[in-house]
Amino acid sequence: MKLYISMYHYTRDLPHSRYPQIKGLDITLFRQQLAYFKRNFDVVRMEDVIKASLGYSTLPERALLLTFDDGYIDNYTYAFPLLEEFGFQGSFFIPGKTFSTHQLLDVNKIHHILATSEINNLVDELLKLLDYYRGTGYDYPSNEELFSKYAVANRFDNKETIFAKRILQTVLPEKLRNRISSDLFREFVGVSEEQLAYELYMTDEQIRTMKRHGMFIGLHGYDHYWLGEIDETDMRSDIDKSLDTLDEFIDRKAWVMNYPYGSYNESVIEYIKDKGCIIGLTTEARAAEIGKDYIFALPRLDCNDFPPKSDNWINL
Ligand SMILES: [Zn+2]
């Protein structure tokens, strides 16, 4: 049974927003996309996918599931009313930290640095900071070595952008990453991290409202860590914390995991299975085959893989 899973992050009125450069789906295009899905697909609910994956039922011919990552408030203000208008269910995967402590996730710090700076200026500043902190209790390769290793374009970003993302997301030790991200955030973004966190994420009341209106809520970690890369103790405690913060929104015996950055490994899967998880979503870009694909590692397509952005879905 083929299942297309479309993945969304920011969904907002981009040209009229404070950060028009943020990588998101403009709301006009989102409406067109939903209209396209209505004509060409059968938009299914997560509950249908769960039943089909357990063998209790089948999915319609061209089944499609809508998934929203990271708990952004624009999913509530813009996407949720449109989903209601079309009669579609969205599945929202919300990092526990965003609505329980209102702290800015690293991933969003980096998105906003990228959205407010010119990429070559940013890379220059980043290289300067790498020189500044090198040897001050932190040890890492030369700038030339780092750049040749990590500046590799992918299907979404050019090589400079990937370089900045990799350095700030995974390459440097966590403490230093946070320090450099905060330096760059102060220099380029111009609001406090706290202010941005309060404008960026849904509140628990908003999550509750969506749930009451039939939307599905799932896990996306607590701190939005690369779960497949951190050590076992940190991975377990991140999952425990995310289960505790999302407790009222999920079924502890049948919940769905969406791995931040699509990062997981065998011990992550072992642990979440033990804790009642029944489906895992990755970022591998292709259509899923329910009944054939490993249910803890279902692939997803990006919303940019569908019209009006592109026709990539046909070949994925
Ligand atoms: Zn995420």
Coordinates of C-alpha atoms and ligand atoms in Angstrom, one line a residue:
M1 CA 0.0 0.0 0.0
K2 CA 1.6 3.2 -1.2
L3 CA 1.5 6.2 1.2
Y4 CA 2.7 9.6 0.3
I5 CA 3.7 11.6 3.4
S6 CA 4.1 15.3 2.9
M7 CA 6.4 17.2 5.4
Y8 CA 5.9 20.9 6.4
H9 CA 7.9 23.2 8.6
Y10 CA 7.0 27.0 8.5
T11 CA 3.7 27.7 6.9
R12 CA 3.2 31.5 6.8
D13 CA 2.3 34.6 4.7
L14 CA 6.0 34.9 3.8
P15 CA 6.1 38.2 1.9
H16 CA 4.3 40.0 4.8
S17 CA 6.2 38.3 7.5
R18 CA 9.1 39.6 9.6
Y19 CA 11.5 37.1 8.0
P20 CA 10.6 36.7 4.4
Q21 CA 13.8 34.7 3.7
I22 CA 12.9 31.9 6.1
K23 CA 12.6 28.6 4.3
G24 CA 8.9 28.0 4.6
L25 CA 5.9 27.3 2.4
D26 CA 3.9 30.5 1.6
I27 CA 0.3 30.2 2.6
T28 CA -1.1 31.0 -0.9
L29 CA 0.9 28.1 -2.2
F30 CA -0.2 25.9 0.7
R31 CA -3.8 26.6 -0.2
Q32 CA -3.1 25.7 -3.8
Q33 CA -1.4 22.5 -2.7
L34 CA -4.3 21.4 -0.5
A35 CA -6.7 22.0 -3.5
Y36 CA -4.3 19.9 -5.6
F37 CA -4.4 17.1 -3.0
K38 CA -8.2 17.3 -2.8
R39 CA -8.4 16.6 -6.6
N40 CA -5.6 14.1 -6.9
F41 CA -5.2 12.2 -3.6
D42 CA -7.0 10.7 -0.7
V43 CA -5.8 12.6 2.4
V44 CA -5.9 10.1 5.2
R45 CA -5.7 10.4 9.0
M46 CA -2.9 9.1 11.1
E47 CA -5.4 6.7 12.7
D48 CA -6.0 5.2 9.3
V49 CA -2.3 4.7 8.8
I50 CA -2.0 3.1 12.2
K51 CA -4.8 0.7 11.5
A52 CA -3.4 -0.2 8.1
S53 CA 0.1 -0.7 9.5
L54 CA -1.4 -3.2 12.0
G55 CA -3.2 -5.0 9.2
Y56 CA -6.7 -4.1 10.4
S57 CA -7.6 -2.2 7.2
T58 CA -6.2 -1.0 3.9
L59 CA -5.4 2.5 2.6
P60 CA -7.1 4.0 -0.4
E61 CA -5.3 4.1 -3.8
R62 CA -3.5 7.4 -3.6
A63 CA -3.2 7.9 0.1
L64 CA -1.5 11.0 1.5
L65 CA -0.7 12.1 5.0
L66 CA 0.1 15.6 6.1
T67 CA 2.8 16.1 8.7
F68 CA 4.0 19.3 10.4
D69 CA 7.3 19.4 12.2
D70 CA 8.6 21.6 15.1
G71 CA 5.4 23.1 16.6
Y72 CA 5.5 26.5 14.9
I73 CA 2.7 29.0 15.7
D74 CA 2.2 29.6 12.0
N75 CA 1.0 26.0 11.7
Y76 CA -1.8 27.1 14.1
T77 CA -2.6 30.5 12.7
Y78 CA -2.4 29.7 9.0
A79 CA -2.3 25.9 8.3
F80 CA -4.8 24.7 10.9
P81 CA -7.8 26.9 9.6
L82 CA -7.1 25.8 6.0
L83 CA -6.9 22.1 7.0
E84 CA -10.3 22.6 8.6
E85 CA -11.7 24.3 5.5
F86 CA -10.6 21.3 3.4
G87 CA -11.6 18.7 5.9
F88 CA -8.1 17.3 6.2
Q89 CA -6.3 16.1 9.3
G90 CA -2.7 17.3 10.0
S91 CA -0.3 15.5 12.2
F92 CA 1.8 17.9 14.3
F93 CA 5.1 16.8 15.8
I94 CA 6.1 19.1 18.6
P95 CA 9.4 19.3 20.5
G96 CA 8.6 19.2 24.3
K97 CA 10.8 22.2 25.1
T98 CA 9.1 24.6 22.8
F99 CA 5.8 24.9 24.7
S100 CA 6.9 23.8 28.2
T101 CA 9.8 26.2 28.7
H102 CA 9.5 28.6 25.8
Q103 CA 13.2 28.4 25.0
L104 CA 14.5 28.8 21.4
L105 CA 15.7 25.5 19.8
D106 CA 19.1 25.5 18.3
V107 CA 17.6 24.6 14.9
N108 CA 15.5 27.8 15.0
K109 CA 18.4 30.0 16.1
I110 CA 20.2 28.8 13.0
H111 CA 17.2 29.3 10.7
H112 CA 16.9 32.9 11.8
I113 CA 20.6 33.6 11.5
L114 CA 20.4 32.3 8.0
A115 CA 17.2 34.3 7.2
T116 CA 18.7 37.6 8.4
S117 CA 22.2 37.5 7.0
E118 CA 23.7 37.4 3.6
I119 CA 25.3 34.0 3.4
N120 CA 28.8 35.1 2.5
N121 CA 28.8 37.6 5.4
L122 CA 27.6 34.8 7.7
V123 CA 30.3 32.4 6.5
D124 CA 33.0 35.2 7.0
E125 CA 31.7 35.9 10.5
L126 CA 31.6 32.2 11.3
L127 CA 35.1 31.6 10.1
K128 CA 36.3 34.6 12.3
L129 CA 34.6 33.1 15.3
L130 CA 36.1 29.7 14.6
D131 CA 39.6 31.3 14.6
Y132 CA 38.7 33.3 17.8
Y133 CA 37.6 30.3 19.8
R134 CA 40.2 27.8 18.5
G135 CA 42.6 26.7 21.2
T136 CA 40.6 28.4 24.0
G137 CA 39.7 25.0 25.6
Y138 CA 38.2 23.7 22.3
D139 CA 40.1 21.8 19.7
Y140 CA 38.9 21.4 16.1
P141 CA 40.5 21.3 12.6
S142 CA 41.6 24.4 10.5
N143 CA 38.9 26.5 8.7
E144 CA 40.2 25.2 5.3
E145 CA 39.8 21.6 6.5
L146 CA 36.4 22.2 7.9
F147 CA 35.2 24.0 4.8
S148 CA 36.4 21.3 2.4
K149 CA 34.8 18.6 4.5
Y150 CA 31.4 20.1 5.3
A151 CA 30.6 22.6 2.5
V152 CA 28.7 20.2 0.3
A153 CA 25.4 21.3 -1.3
N154 CA 22.3 19.0 -1.0
R155 CA 19.0 19.2 -2.8
F156 CA 17.8 22.1 -0.6
D157 CA 20.8 24.3 0.1
N158 CA 24.0 25.6 -1.4
K159 CA 27.4 24.6 0.0
E160 CA 27.9 27.8 2.1
T161 CA 24.5 27.3 3.8
I162 CA 25.2 23.6 4.4
F163 CA 28.6 24.5 5.9
A164 CA 27.0 27.0 8.3
K165 CA 24.3 24.5 9.3
R166 CA 26.6 21.6 9.8
I167 CA 29.2 23.6 11.8
L168 CA 26.4 25.0 14.1
Q169 CA 24.3 21.8 14.3
T170 CA 26.8 19.0 14.8
V171 CA 30.4 19.6 14.1
L172 CA 31.6 21.6 17.0
P173 CA 31.3 20.6 20.7
E174 CA 27.8 21.4 22.0
K175 CA 28.9 24.2 24.4
L176 CA 30.9 26.0 21.7
R177 CA 28.1 25.6 19.1
N178 CA 25.7 27.3 21.5
R179 CA 28.1 30.0 22.2
I180 CA 28.9 30.8 18.5
S181 CA 25.2 30.5 17.6
S182 CA 24.3 33.0 20.3
D183 CA 27.1 35.4 19.1
L184 CA 25.8 35.2 15.5
F185 CA 22.2 35.5 16.6
R186 CA 23.0 38.7 18.5
E187 CA 24.8 40.1 15.6
F188 CA 22.3 39.3 12.8
V189 CA 18.8 38.7 14.2
G190 CA 18.4 41.7 16.5
V191 CA 15.7 40.4 18.9
S192 CA 16.4 38.4 22.1
E193 CA 16.2 34.6 21.9
E194 CA 13.4 34.7 24.5
Q195 CA 11.2 37.2 22.5
L196 CA 11.6 35.1 19.3
A197 CA 10.8 31.8 21.2
Y198 CA 7.5 33.4 22.4
E199 CA 6.5 34.5 18.9
L200 CA 7.6 31.3 17.2
Y201 CA 6.0 28.3 19.0
M202 CA 2.5 27.2 19.7
T203 CA 1.3 27.3 23.3
D204 CA -0.2 24.2 25.0
E205 CA -3.7 25.8 24.7
Q206 CA -3.3 26.0 21.0
I207 CA -2.1 22.4 20.8
R208 CA -5.1 21.4 22.9
T209 CA -7.4 23.3 20.5
M210 CA -6.0 21.5 17.5
K211 CA -6.3 18.2 19.2
R212 CA -9.9 18.9 20.1
H213 CA -10.6 19.6 16.4
G214 CA -9.3 16.2 15.4
M215 CA -5.7 17.0 14.6
F216 CA -3.1 14.4 15.5
I217 CA -0.2 15.2 17.9
G218 CA 3.1 13.2 17.9
L219 CA 6.6 13.3 19.3
H220 CA 9.6 15.2 17.9
G221 CA 12.0 14.8 20.8
Y222 CA 12.3 17.3 23.7
D223 CA 15.4 19.3 22.7
H224 CA 15.3 18.5 19.0
Y225 CA 18.5 16.6 19.2
W226 CA 20.1 14.3 16.5
L227 CA 18.9 11.2 18.4
G228 CA 20.9 8.8 16.3
E229 CA 24.2 10.7 17.1
I230 CA 24.0 11.5 20.8
D231 CA 24.9 9.1 23.6
E232 CA 22.5 6.5 24.8
T233 CA 21.7 8.2 28.2
D234 CA 21.0 11.6 26.6
M235 CA 18.9 9.9 23.9
R236 CA 16.8 8.1 26.5
S237 CA 16.3 11.1 28.7
D238 CA 15.3 13.3 25.7
I239 CA 12.6 10.8 24.8
D240 CA 11.4 10.4 28.4
K241 CA 11.2 14.2 28.7
S242 CA 9.3 14.5 25.5
L243 CA 6.8 11.8 26.5
D244 CA 6.2 13.6 29.9
T245 CA 5.6 17.0 28.3
L246 CA 3.3 15.6 25.6
D247 CA 1.6 13.2 27.9
E248 CA -2.0 14.7 27.7
F249 CA -1.8 14.8 23.9
I250 CA -0.7 11.3 23.1
D251 CA -1.7 7.7 23.6
R252 CA 1.2 6.2 25.6
K253 CA 0.5 2.8 24.2
A254 CA 0.3 3.8 20.6
W255 CA 2.3 7.0 19.8
V256 CA 4.1 8.2 16.7
M257 CA 7.7 9.4 16.6
N258 CA 9.1 11.8 14.1
Y259 CA 12.9 11.9 14.4
P260 CA 14.4 15.4 14.5
Y261 CA 16.6 15.8 11.4
G262 CA 15.5 12.3 10.5
S263 CA 18.3 11.0 12.8
Y264 CA 17.8 7.6 14.4
N265 CA 19.6 4.3 15.0
E266 CA 18.8 0.8 16.2
S267 CA 19.0 1.8 19.9
V268 CA 16.6 4.7 19.4
I269 CA 14.1 2.3 17.8
E270 CA 14.6 -0.3 20.5
Y271 CA 13.9 2.3 23.2
I272 CA 10.9 4.0 21.6
K273 CA 9.3 0.6 20.8
D274 CA 9.7 -0.3 24.5
K275 CA 7.9 2.9 25.4
G276 CA 4.8 2.3 23.3
C277 CA 5.8 3.9 19.9
I278 CA 4.2 2.2 16.9
I279 CA 5.3 4.3 13.9
G280 CA 8.5 6.2 13.2
L281 CA 8.9 8.9 10.5
T282 CA 12.2 9.8 8.9
T283 CA 13.3 12.4 6.2
E284 CA 14.3 9.9 3.6
A285 CA 12.6 11.3 0.4
R286 CA 10.4 8.8 -1.3
A287 CA 6.9 7.4 -1.1
A288 CA 6.3 4.9 1.7
E289 CA 5.0 1.3 1.2
I290 CA 2.9 0.3 4.2
G291 CA 3.3 -3.4 4.8
K292 CA 6.7 -3.4 3.2
D293 CA 8.8 -0.5 4.6
Y294 CA 10.1 -0.9 8.2
I295 CA 7.3 0.8 10.2
F296 CA 9.8 2.6 12.5
A297 CA 11.5 4.3 9.5
L298 CA 8.9 5.5 7.1
P299 CA 10.1 7.9 4.4
R300 CA 8.5 11.2 3.7
L301 CA 8.5 13.7 0.9
D302 CA 8.9 17.4 1.3
C303 CA 6.0 19.8 0.6
N304 CA 8.3 21.2 -2.2
D305 CA 8.1 17.9 -3.9
F306 CA 4.4 18.5 -4.8
P307 CA 2.6 21.1 -6.9
P308 CA 2.6 24.1 -7.1
K309 CA 6.3 23.8 -6.2
S310 CA 7.3 20.8 -8.3
D311 CA 6.2 17.4 -9.7
N312 CA 9.1 15.6 -8.0
W313 CA 6.6 13.3 -6.2
I314 CA 5.9 11.4 -9.4
N315 CA 9.5 10.1 -9.4
L316 CA 10.0 9.6 -5.7
Ligands
ZN1 ZN 12.3 19.3 13.4

